Structure formats: C-alpha cells, structure tokens
Amino acid sequence: MARENENSGCFVVTFPLRTEKWQEDRIDKILNLLTVHYHNCQKKLLARYIHLSKTPEFKEVKALGKFGFKKYMTEQGFSENGLRKFFYDSSKADSACRNSWDQHGINSRIIYLLSDSAWKAWNKKLFEDGKFIHLDNDVTSFKSRVDSRGNITGFDYSFTDFTITMKATKPKKHDLFTIPFEVNRNSEYELYALGCEVRNIAIVRKQIRGKNKYYVQFTFAGVPYNKGRKMGTGIVGIDPGPSKIAIVSDNEIRITTLAPSVTKDERAVCRLQHKLDRSRRATNPDNYNDDGTIKRGIKLKFEKSNSYKRTQAKLADMQRKLAAKRKIDHNILANEIITMGNEFHVENNSFKSMQVRSKETKKNDKGKNLSKKRFGKSLANRAPSELLTILKNKVCQYADGEYVDIPSGVACTQFDFTNGEFTKHELKERTITTSDGFVHNRDALAAFNMRFVQKKKVEGKKKLEKNKENFDLQAMTEAYKHFCSLEENIKTGK
C-alpha cells in the first residue's frame, strides 16, 4: 500500500490482547525500565532548569518576551529535539542499563517517543500555563513508528492471524513475545481499519477493576470509517458553558446538559478519600505532627499498605467508569451536531480560567462571605473541552466541514443586533430582553449571534475588541423572525 503524506489524517483503534502471565511480566518489566529512565531524565532536567532560573541572563531573557525566551531555552536544550537527544544520550551513558534495554527490546525509536511525552510537559510549563513537572507518574505505554523503509522498528504484526510480535536485538536478534489480539469480525469499523496503512503501534497497560489489562493500539492513516452519517448544510452557532451547551442552526435550537448520564456519587468518593487518608496516616505516623498536620521542610516518603492500594484501585475504577460514560455521551451529541450544518462557529471560552477561585471577597445580604468557588466541579464532571475536541475531529473528517473558533472578545452574549449596542449582563441573568421587547434565553441568543460572526473578521485572531462590524447584520435581520419562532416553540413545548 502506498505511503500517504505525513500531514494527512489518522485515527487510532485499540484491540485487547490475549496475554499469558509470562508475557504480562515482560511488558511490565519494559514499562518499569522506561518509568525509571523517564523519572531520572525529568529530575536532571528539572535540576538544570532550577539552576538556569537563578541566573541573571535567564531573568533578562524572560522579561524580553516569549519569542526570545523560547530561542534561549532551545539553546539550553529545552526543545523537542533537545530532549530527544538528552533522553537518548542518557540511555547510552550506562552500558549495563543499555544491555538490559536491548535484551527487553527497548530501541531508540521507543526512547524518542518517550521523550516526546516529557517535551509536552516542559512545553506546557515553559511557554503555556503549566506550573509543575510531575515526577511521580508511571509510564503505562510504549510505542514505535514507521521508519523510512516502511517497517515498525521493534515490532511486527499480522492481520492474517491477528498477532503482534515484539523483537529484541541483543544478545542476538530474537522475538520477545508474540501475542494474539481480539478483533470483532462483525464490526465494519475494525475491519475497515485493518485495511488501512499502519503508522504507529503501541502497547498499553490499563487498570480495570483493580487488575491490569493489556491492549495494542494501531494508528492508521486516513479517516475513520463513516457509519453512514451525513453532514448537514448551513452555519451552526455553538455557545459552550461549564455544564450546558446552546446550539442554534437554521431549523433548530437546542439547549442541553452535557454528559447527562454522568451522575457522580460525591458521598461514595468522599468515603473512599477519607479511607485513603486514614490508611496513609496509620501507615506513616512519623510523617505527621501531633496536631495532625503534615511535616514540612523534609523530604517525606509514604508507604502504601495493601488496603490502601485496594481502595486506591477502587476509586480509580470509579473515575474510569465516569470517564467512559462521559465520552460516550459526548460522541452521541457530536454526531447529532454535525447533522445540523457544515460550518460550526464555536466560542473559544477559557475553561481553565473558569476553574480558578474568585479573588474578590463578596458578602451576601446578611454579611456572610460568599463562596469563592466557581465552576471547577461542573467542568470536571461535564468536560466541555473534551466535547469540542471530539466535535472538531469529526468535522475535520468531512471535506466540506469547517470548524471556526470565535474569540470570546467578540462578546456575543452582550451584543443586541436590534440596536447595534453591547450591554454587559450579570451571570445570574438567564434571560435577555432586546431593544425590540422580545425576551430571549441568554445562551440561545449568544449562539444565534455566534452564527453570524463574519469568519474573515475573526480567523487567526486570539483577541478582538467589541465591534458590530464583526457580525453580518443583514443576514441576522433576515433570520431573526425564524429564530424567535423556534425559541417560542421551545417555550410552549412544541
């Protein structure tokens, strides 16, 4: 099969592995070796960064701006290629460690892709809004890519008998293991995928109901199988919120709760968290002061009892089930949205800022302080950003589909096109009365305004000032009566 362009689309399909105990042990050994190497490299990089951050040159360059700072950090080795070289050179430094890696099939391609995970964390910390480099995360997967000859370095696979083989080079070339994977022969999606070109192969370990399960992930070139869905026509305005989303198209207005099947049992979660805390304190009494506070100023090591590990696995499995339900709900909603139109105008809200607690202290009528909490719990349960990512990926699968990010500075919620003015509204105001006397749902009106933002005015811009010229006023006037009738039908339940 001919090799497609690197920039073309791709999709991932996961198949469960039918492993034996000795095969699981070998996979665990590989993951443990990679975890140790990942932690050691991250610790060295963090020490280097701390040393650099105390130098006058670092402070001067950082004050100049993002472009100069990025160039300076690249010179210091903090770049994608720089971390790849660092991870690879570190792996060659210890010959005994290197021999062990060769025996377990860990090649340079696996190390390069491991360093890519580290670079994502550093890129977020240095140039975005990341705060920490976590050093306690375990590596739960490893993968390899297609090389220039079209082979997957270190792996071999067969779509005839559905097996995956991992190879080692030392002390001599041999196969570490050959594991069959399960394919649903009744699934058109999986059968279609197996006919596409393979780009990557990854072996993944997941913990399900307290036990380790192993999977193989194939990254295929092209677009996923279309199950007969057709994209609609027209422009769709979408106003996403922390827990709800408003969608307005030519013939429909929908205001729906995100991930409706996700009902988190807060009491059950709290019970497990309290149980973990009691177990941690009982197992590590020397790490706490007499008043129950944790000791500060020293590096503490916490031991985990078997009971703690079982409770931790139970809590993790509870979160895993919620994540699976949430993803199913988001996919169902995204499939419904793409049938409404072919051009999607979506407000680019900063959900990260919605998680931050309020800095201003407010009081109620009785003089008591109001809570500073904002939308952290809603965002954690409903995950609007995940829905938008799924929707964007689905839209990009279609040749005539277009996804347009609308900067929040356009102020679609504040714009009243009937008089061309912008009026700021309190968050508690759930209805807005326009100058013509009509009462509209706040989110529906924002989504309606989003539909008629002129694409040429906002494309490629992160910040925009309020201006009625950003909107197509003529088209809004023509569609307004129909929008009012659709909204009236919602109110009357028709």
Tab-separated table of C-alpha atoms in Angstrom, residues 46-437:
chain	number	residue	atom	x	y	z
A	46	LEU	CA	14.339	19.954	36.473
A	47	ALA	CA	17.655	20.476	38.272
A	48	ARG	CA	19.057	22.112	35.133
A	49	TYR	CA	16.016	24.373	34.859
A	50	ILE	CA	16.234	25.442	38.523
A	51	HIS	CA	19.925	26.290	38.039
A	52	LEU	CA	19.141	28.317	34.905
A	53	SER	CA	16.241	30.167	36.539
A	54	LYS	CA	18.595	31.650	39.141
A	55	THR	CA	20.956	33.191	36.579
A	56	PRO	CA	20.672	36.885	35.609
A	57	GLU	CA	20.657	36.002	31.916
A	58	PHE	CA	17.554	33.816	32.348
A	59	LYS	CA	15.639	36.617	34.060
A	60	GLU	CA	16.672	39.179	31.434
A	61	VAL	CA	15.667	36.970	28.501
A	62	LYS	CA	12.334	36.005	30.081
A	63	ALA	CA	11.467	39.693	30.514
A	64	LEU	CA	12.026	40.355	26.776
A	65	GLY	CA	9.106	38.227	25.608
A	66	LYS	CA	8.046	34.754	24.551
A	67	PHE	CA	9.958	34.625	21.251
A	68	GLY	CA	13.352	35.500	22.750
A	69	PHE	CA	12.771	33.249	25.753
A	70	LYS	CA	11.876	30.311	23.504
A	71	LYS	CA	15.049	30.799	21.480
A	72	TYR	CA	17.153	30.971	24.656
A	73	MET	CA	15.615	27.773	26.116
A	74	THR	CA	16.145	25.986	22.788
A	75	GLU	CA	19.844	26.840	23.005
A	76	GLN	CA	19.875	25.360	26.513
A	77	GLY	CA	18.428	22.078	25.239
A	78	PHE	CA	14.775	22.636	26.170
A	79	SER	CA	13.222	21.814	22.815
A	80	GLU	CA	11.667	18.752	21.223
A	81	ASN	CA	14.899	17.720	19.501
A	82	GLY	CA	16.961	18.748	22.522
A	83	LEU	CA	15.006	16.448	24.836
A	84	ARG	CA	15.187	13.612	22.325
A	85	LYS	CA	18.968	13.897	22.270
A	86	PHE	CA	19.119	14.155	26.075
A	87	PHE	CA	16.961	11.068	26.612
A	88	TYR	CA	18.947	9.079	24.048
A	89	ASP	CA	22.362	10.147	25.364
A	90	SER	CA	21.288	9.352	28.928
A	91	SER	CA	20.253	5.869	27.836
A	92	LYS	CA	23.706	5.242	26.336
A	93	ALA	CA	25.626	6.503	29.376
A	94	ASP	CA	25.109	3.356	31.460
A	95	SER	CA	26.267	0.326	29.481
A	96	ALA	CA	24.715	-2.185	31.917
A	97	CYS	CA	21.391	-0.410	31.677
A	98	ARG	CA	21.684	-0.263	27.907
A	99	ASN	CA	22.329	-4.008	27.659
A	100	SER	CA	19.242	-4.666	29.769
A	101	TRP	CA	17.209	-2.446	27.446
A	102	ASP	CA	18.458	-4.245	24.355
A	103	GLN	CA	17.501	-7.576	25.891
A	104	HIS	CA	13.984	-6.275	26.510
A	105	GLY	CA	13.549	-4.765	23.046
A	106	ILE	CA	13.759	-1.081	24.051
A	107	ASN	CA	15.154	0.679	20.981
A	108	SER	CA	15.972	4.290	20.138
A	109	ARG	CA	12.568	4.882	18.495
A	110	ILE	CA	10.777	3.978	21.738
A	111	ILE	CA	13.092	6.345	23.657
A	112	TYR	CA	12.428	9.180	21.198
A	113	LEU	CA	8.685	8.804	21.600
A	114	LEU	CA	9.086	8.633	25.388
A	115	SER	CA	10.928	11.960	25.255
A	116	ASP	CA	8.008	13.444	23.316
A	117	SER	CA	5.827	12.905	26.393
A	118	ALA	CA	8.397	14.737	28.501
A	119	TRP	CA	8.521	17.605	25.992
A	120	LYS	CA	4.748	18.080	26.191
A	121	ALA	CA	5.086	18.658	29.941
A	122	TRP	CA	8.013	21.067	29.532
A	123	ASN	CA	6.414	22.951	26.651
A	124	LYS	CA	3.333	23.495	28.796
A	125	LYS	CA	5.383	24.714	31.750
A	126	LEU	CA	7.766	26.975	29.829
A	127	PHE	CA	5.547	28.531	27.178
A	128	GLU	CA	1.925	27.974	28.239
A	129	ASP	CA	0.126	27.879	31.599
A	130	GLY	CA	1.690	24.785	33.212
A	131	LYS	CA	3.005	25.070	36.755
A	132	PHE	CA	4.593	21.748	37.676
A	133	ILE	CA	6.670	18.918	36.239
A	134	HIS	CA	5.251	15.778	37.844
A	135	LEU	CA	7.897	13.217	38.738
A	136	ASP	CA	5.657	10.503	40.160
A	137	ASN	CA	3.759	9.452	37.014
A	138	ASP	CA	4.352	5.911	35.824
A	139	VAL	CA	4.825	5.087	32.157
A	140	THR	CA	1.853	2.965	31.085
A	141	SER	CA	2.519	2.603	27.358
A	142	PHE	CA	5.316	2.445	24.800
A	143	LYS	CA	5.161	2.726	21.046
A	144	SER	CA	7.158	2.813	17.838
A	145	ARG	CA	6.629	4.465	14.460
A	146	VAL	CA	7.093	3.529	10.851
A	147	ASP	CA	10.679	4.122	9.697
A	148	SER	CA	11.876	5.307	6.274
A	149	ARG	CA	11.683	1.741	4.927
A	150	GLY	CA	8.041	1.344	5.950
A	151	ASN	CA	8.802	-1.000	8.887
A	152	ILE	CA	7.736	-0.564	12.530
A	153	THR	CA	11.043	-0.588	14.426
A	154	GLY	CA	10.973	-3.297	17.099
A	155	PHE	CA	7.512	-4.628	16.181
A	156	ASP	CA	5.948	-6.944	13.679
A	157	TYR	CA	2.271	-7.662	13.160
A	158	SER	CA	-0.008	-9.910	11.161
A	159	PHE	CA	-3.554	-9.072	10.126
A	160	THR	CA	-3.985	-12.631	8.881
A	161	ASP	CA	-3.839	-14.418	12.237
A	162	PHE	CA	-4.144	-11.154	14.260
A	163	THR	CA	-0.900	-11.237	16.244
A	164	ILE	CA	1.592	-8.643	17.443
A	165	THR	CA	5.287	-9.520	17.893
A	166	MET	CA	7.963	-7.560	19.756
A	167	LYS	CA	11.593	-8.064	18.789
A	168	ALA	CA	14.934	-7.659	20.601
A	169	THR	CA	18.403	-7.185	19.054
A	170	LYS	CA	20.746	-8.474	21.772
A	171	PRO	CA	22.421	-10.749	22.613
A	172	LYS	CA	21.113	-11.759	19.209
A	173	LYS	CA	18.031	-10.994	17.191
A	174	HIS	CA	15.051	-12.836	18.638
A	175	ASP	CA	11.339	-12.457	19.328
A	176	LEU	CA	10.430	-11.435	22.871
A	177	PHE	CA	6.804	-12.476	22.578
A	178	THR	CA	4.010	-12.987	20.083
A	179	ILE	CA	0.562	-12.136	21.440
A	180	PRO	CA	-2.763	-12.545	19.639
A	181	PHE	CA	-5.223	-9.653	19.766
A	182	GLU	CA	-9.002	-9.807	19.581
A	183	VAL	CA	-10.813	-8.425	16.546
A	184	ASN	CA	-14.574	-8.149	16.299
A	185	ARG	CA	-15.225	-9.655	12.873
A	186	ASN	CA	-18.773	-8.267	12.926
A	187	SER	CA	-17.520	-4.688	13.311
A	188	GLU	CA	-17.298	-2.867	9.995
A	189	TYR	CA	-15.262	-0.144	11.711
A	190	GLU	CA	-12.495	-2.538	12.821
A	191	LEU	CA	-12.429	-4.449	9.533
A	192	TYR	CA	-12.173	-1.176	7.608
A	193	ALA	CA	-9.295	-0.029	9.858
A	194	LEU	CA	-7.316	-3.233	9.283
A	195	GLY	CA	-7.281	-2.431	5.575
A	196	CYS	CA	-5.564	0.942	6.133
A	197	GLU	CA	-1.863	1.707	6.403
A	198	VAL	CA	-0.314	1.402	9.884
A	199	ARG	CA	1.587	4.441	11.187
A	200	ASN	CA	2.256	3.582	14.863
A	201	ILE	CA	1.995	0.594	17.169
A	202	ALA	CA	1.657	0.999	20.938
A	203	ILE	CA	1.243	-1.479	23.782
A	204	VAL	CA	-0.849	-0.040	26.612
A	205	ARG	CA	-1.490	-1.183	30.163
A	206	LYS	CA	-4.739	-0.124	31.845
A	207	GLN	CA	-6.061	-0.878	35.298
A	208	ILE	CA	-9.665	-2.090	35.175
A	209	ARG	CA	-11.486	-3.238	38.305
A	210	GLY	CA	-8.183	-3.421	40.149
A	211	LYS	CA	-6.473	-5.665	37.608
A	212	ASN	CA	-4.033	-4.861	34.795
A	213	LYS	CA	-5.360	-5.308	31.271
A	214	TYR	CA	-3.186	-5.065	28.171
A	215	TYR	CA	-4.047	-3.637	24.751
A	216	VAL	CA	-2.433	-2.919	21.403
A	217	GLN	CA	-3.172	0.400	19.724
A	218	PHE	CA	-2.733	0.810	15.973
A	219	THR	CA	-2.591	4.290	14.471
A	220	PHE	CA	-3.926	4.066	10.919
A	221	ALA	CA	-3.526	6.584	8.107
A	222	GLY	CA	-6.614	8.203	6.638
A	223	VAL	CA	-10.029	8.963	8.114
A	224	PRO	CA	-12.181	6.633	10.251
A	225	TYR	CA	-14.959	4.541	8.791
A	226	ASN	CA	-18.124	6.535	8.159
A	227	LYS	CA	-21.138	4.664	9.521
A	228	GLY	CA	-23.484	6.313	7.038
A	229	ARG	CA	-23.688	9.685	8.782
A	230	LYS	CA	-24.135	12.736	6.578
A	231	MET	CA	-23.157	16.278	7.415
A	232	GLY	CA	-25.885	18.906	7.173
A	233	THR	CA	-25.706	22.271	5.442
A	234	GLY	CA	-25.623	25.772	6.849
A	235	ILE	CA	-23.924	27.634	9.670
A	236	VAL	CA	-24.318	26.444	13.277
A	237	GLY	CA	-23.649	28.692	16.267
A	238	ILE	CA	-22.447	26.974	19.448
A	239	ASP	CA	-22.136	28.575	22.880
A	240	PRO	CA	-20.482	26.067	25.259
A	241	GLY	CA	-20.744	26.537	29.004
A	242	PRO	CA	-19.382	24.679	32.061
A	243	SER	CA	-22.327	22.271	32.218
A	244	LYS	CA	-24.663	23.175	29.324
A	245	ILE	CA	-24.342	23.934	25.644
A	246	ALA	CA	-26.561	26.037	23.359
A	247	ILE	CA	-26.750	25.142	19.656
A	248	VAL	CA	-28.572	27.225	17.031
A	249	SER	CA	-28.882	26.169	13.388
A	250	ASP	CA	-31.188	27.105	10.514
A	251	ASN	CA	-34.036	24.932	11.764
A	252	GLU	CA	-33.281	24.037	15.373
A	253	ILE	CA	-32.434	25.487	18.771
A	254	ARG	CA	-31.086	23.099	21.348
A	255	ILE	CA	-30.028	23.829	24.925
A	256	THR	CA	-28.859	20.619	26.550
A	257	THR	CA	-26.910	19.396	29.556
A	258	LEU	CA	-23.504	17.958	28.803
A	259	ALA	CA	-22.890	14.279	29.628
A	260	PRO	CA	-26.362	13.678	31.145
A	261	SER	CA	-25.595	10.063	32.113
A	262	VAL	CA	-22.672	11.113	34.347
A	263	THR	CA	-24.050	11.128	37.888
A	264	LYS	CA	-21.139	11.270	40.280
A	265	ASP	CA	-21.743	9.829	43.750
A	266	GLU	CA	-19.962	12.505	45.766
A	267	ARG	CA	-20.562	10.719	49.069
A	268	ALA	CA	-19.015	7.467	47.841
A	269	VAL	CA	-15.984	9.371	46.515
A	270	CYS	CA	-15.578	11.219	49.830
A	271	ARG	CA	-15.795	7.977	51.803
A	272	LEU	CA	-13.015	6.419	49.738
A	273	GLN	CA	-10.858	9.556	50.004
A	274	HIS	CA	-11.294	9.656	53.784
A	275	LYS	CA	-10.435	5.954	53.962
A	276	LEU	CA	-7.245	6.621	51.988
A	277	ASP	CA	-6.310	9.469	54.328
A	278	ARG	CA	-6.836	7.344	57.459
A	279	SER	CA	-4.796	4.494	55.962
A	280	ARG	CA	-1.987	6.838	54.936
A	281	ARG	CA	-1.795	8.336	58.434
A	282	ALA	CA	-1.875	4.937	60.139
A	283	THR	CA	0.883	3.546	57.899
A	284	ASN	CA	3.115	6.665	58.079
A	285	PRO	CA	2.663	8.158	61.588
A	286	ASP	CA	6.165	9.705	61.607
A	287	ASN	CA	5.247	11.971	58.676
A	288	TYR	CA	2.680	13.920	60.708
A	289	ASN	CA	2.874	16.349	63.615
A	290	ASP	CA	0.985	15.846	66.886
A	291	ASP	CA	-1.807	18.178	65.693
A	292	GLY	CA	-2.354	16.068	62.548
A	293	THR	CA	-0.637	18.419	60.102
A	294	ILE	CA	1.957	17.069	57.703
A	295	LYS	CA	5.615	17.733	58.492
A	296	ARG	CA	7.257	20.373	56.362
A	297	GLY	CA	10.836	21.096	55.365
A	298	ILE	CA	11.902	17.483	54.908
A	299	LYS	CA	11.511	15.039	52.056
A	300	LEU	CA	8.897	12.512	53.152
A	301	LYS	CA	8.406	9.013	51.878
A	302	PHE	CA	4.942	7.498	52.154
A	303	GLU	CA	4.437	3.752	52.290
A	304	LYS	CA	1.238	2.262	50.900
A	305	SER	CA	-0.441	-0.658	52.628
A	306	ASN	CA	-2.261	-3.358	50.683
A	307	SER	CA	-5.564	-1.980	51.939
A	308	TYR	CA	-4.558	1.472	50.654
A	309	LYS	CA	-3.746	0.058	47.216
A	310	ARG	CA	-7.087	-1.766	47.004
A	311	THR	CA	-9.000	1.382	47.982
A	312	GLN	CA	-6.978	3.451	45.522
A	313	ALA	CA	-7.785	0.991	42.736
A	314	LYS	CA	-11.484	1.114	43.647
A	315	LEU	CA	-11.503	4.925	43.461
A	316	ALA	CA	-9.619	4.880	40.151
A	317	ASP	CA	-12.091	2.394	38.683
A	318	MET	CA	-14.991	4.611	39.724
A	319	GLN	CA	-13.417	7.546	37.881
A	320	ARG	CA	-12.692	5.343	34.854
A	321	LYS	CA	-16.354	4.370	34.514
A	322	LEU	CA	-17.443	8.003	34.702
A	323	ALA	CA	-14.899	8.961	32.028
A	324	ALA	CA	-16.183	6.187	29.744
A	325	LYS	CA	-19.817	7.310	30.162
A	326	ARG	CA	-18.825	10.922	29.556
A	327	LYS	CA	-17.006	10.066	26.347
A	328	ILE	CA	-19.980	8.064	25.036
A	329	ASP	CA	-22.347	10.981	25.740
A	330	HIS	CA	-20.017	13.448	24.036
A	331	ASN	CA	-19.723	11.271	20.925
A	332	ILE	CA	-23.508	10.889	20.689
A	333	LEU	CA	-24.021	14.665	20.978
A	334	ALA	CA	-21.225	15.427	18.478
A	335	ASN	CA	-22.794	13.027	15.955
A	336	GLU	CA	-26.094	14.876	16.328
A	337	ILE	CA	-24.476	18.297	15.963
A	338	ILE	CA	-22.733	17.516	12.668
A	339	THR	CA	-26.107	16.737	11.074
A	340	MET	CA	-27.231	20.345	11.723
A	341	GLY	CA	-24.784	22.077	9.370
A	342	ASN	CA	-21.360	22.091	7.781
A	343	GLU	CA	-19.836	25.280	9.235
A	344	PHE	CA	-19.584	25.486	13.020
A	345	HIS	CA	-18.926	28.768	14.833
A	346	VAL	CA	-17.830	27.914	18.392
A	347	GLU	CA	-16.947	30.410	21.103
A	348	ASN	CA	-13.398	29.791	22.277
A	349	ASN	CA	-14.003	30.030	26.030
A	350	SER	CA	-11.148	29.723	28.502
A	351	PHE	CA	-12.342	26.843	30.645
A	352	LYS	CA	-9.060	26.951	32.531
A	353	SER	CA	-9.894	30.399	33.896
A	354	MET	CA	-13.342	29.151	34.974
A	355	GLN	CA	-11.682	26.664	37.332
A	356	VAL	CA	-9.791	29.361	39.262
A	357	ARG	CA	-11.317	30.511	42.529
A	358	SER	CA	-12.543	34.077	42.700
A	359	LYS	CA	-10.052	36.560	44.181
A	360	GLU	CA	-12.682	39.068	45.226
A	361	THR	CA	-14.402	38.567	48.576
A	362	LYS	CA	-18.163	39.156	48.355
A	363	LYS	CA	-20.805	39.162	51.072
A	364	ASN	CA	-24.493	38.313	50.993
A	365	ASP	CA	-27.335	40.402	52.401
A	366	LYS	CA	-26.687	39.035	55.910
A	367	GLY	CA	-22.997	39.998	55.792
A	368	LYS	CA	-21.633	36.461	55.417
A	369	ASN	CA	-18.829	35.788	52.979
A	370	LEU	CA	-19.885	34.081	49.764
A	371	SER	CA	-18.014	31.067	48.473
A	372	LYS	CA	-15.104	31.816	46.158
A	373	LYS	CA	-15.624	28.580	44.249
A	374	ARG	CA	-16.573	28.902	40.600
A	375	PHE	CA	-17.103	26.119	38.036
A	376	GLY	CA	-14.381	23.593	38.897
A	377	LYS	CA	-16.739	20.742	39.805
A	378	SER	CA	-19.006	21.274	36.779
A	379	LEU	CA	-16.044	21.327	34.407
A	380	ALA	CA	-14.619	18.159	35.954
A	381	ASN	CA	-17.927	16.296	35.615
A	382	ARG	CA	-19.114	17.631	32.241
A	383	ALA	CA	-15.814	18.220	30.392
A	384	PRO	CA	-16.997	20.715	27.711
A	385	SER	CA	-13.490	20.969	26.264
A	386	GLU	CA	-13.499	17.230	25.530
A	387	LEU	CA	-16.774	17.583	23.615
A	388	LEU	CA	-15.362	20.405	21.475
A	389	THR	CA	-12.242	18.348	20.708
A	390	ILE	CA	-14.385	15.389	19.617
A	391	LEU	CA	-16.591	17.666	17.511
A	392	LYS	CA	-13.589	19.302	15.850
A	393	ASN	CA	-12.075	15.927	14.967
A	394	LYS	CA	-15.355	14.729	13.469
A	395	VAL	CA	-15.833	17.925	11.445
A	396	CYS	CA	-12.313	17.641	10.029
A	397	GLN	CA	-13.164	14.174	8.656
A	398	TYR	CA	-15.513	15.748	6.118
A	399	ALA	CA	-14.196	17.608	3.080
A	400	ASP	CA	-16.856	20.320	3.274
A	401	GLY	CA	-16.837	20.632	7.080
A	402	GLU	CA	-15.381	23.720	8.767
A	403	TYR	CA	-14.766	24.476	12.438
A	404	VAL	CA	-14.267	28.166	13.317
A	405	ASP	CA	-13.015	29.339	16.722
A	406	ILE	CA	-14.729	32.592	17.735
A	407	PRO	CA	-12.683	34.653	20.253
A	408	SER	CA	-14.623	35.461	23.419
A	409	GLY	CA	-13.737	39.148	22.914
A	410	VAL	CA	-16.397	39.326	20.175
A	411	ALA	CA	-18.880	39.412	23.103
A	412	CYS	CA	-21.759	37.510	21.515
A	413	THR	CA	-23.643	37.426	24.825
A	414	GLN	CA	-23.584	41.220	25.118
A	415	PHE	CA	-24.470	42.109	21.525
A	416	ASP	CA	-28.010	43.275	20.724
A	417	PHE	CA	-28.187	43.476	16.940
A	418	THR	CA	-31.618	45.189	17.020
A	419	ASN	CA	-29.921	48.428	18.127
A	420	GLY	CA	-26.253	47.567	17.444
A	421	GLU	CA	-25.172	48.077	21.056
A	422	PHE	CA	-23.267	45.978	23.587
A	423	THR	CA	-24.729	45.597	27.073
A	424	LYS	CA	-22.975	43.720	29.862
A	425	HIS	CA	-25.154	41.263	31.784
A	426	GLU	CA	-24.684	39.662	35.182
A	427	LEU	CA	-24.046	35.935	35.213
A	428	LYS	CA	-27.279	35.347	37.139
A	429	GLU	CA	-29.320	36.906	34.307
A	430	ARG	CA	-30.525	33.891	32.357
A	431	THR	CA	-32.815	35.877	30.050
A	432	ILE	CA	-32.018	38.947	27.949
A	433	THR	CA	-34.546	41.460	26.630
A	434	THR	CA	-33.529	43.015	23.313
A	435	SER	CA	-34.477	46.556	22.318
A	436	ASP	CA	-37.488	45.283	20.340
A	437	GLY	CA	-39.058	43.918	23.544
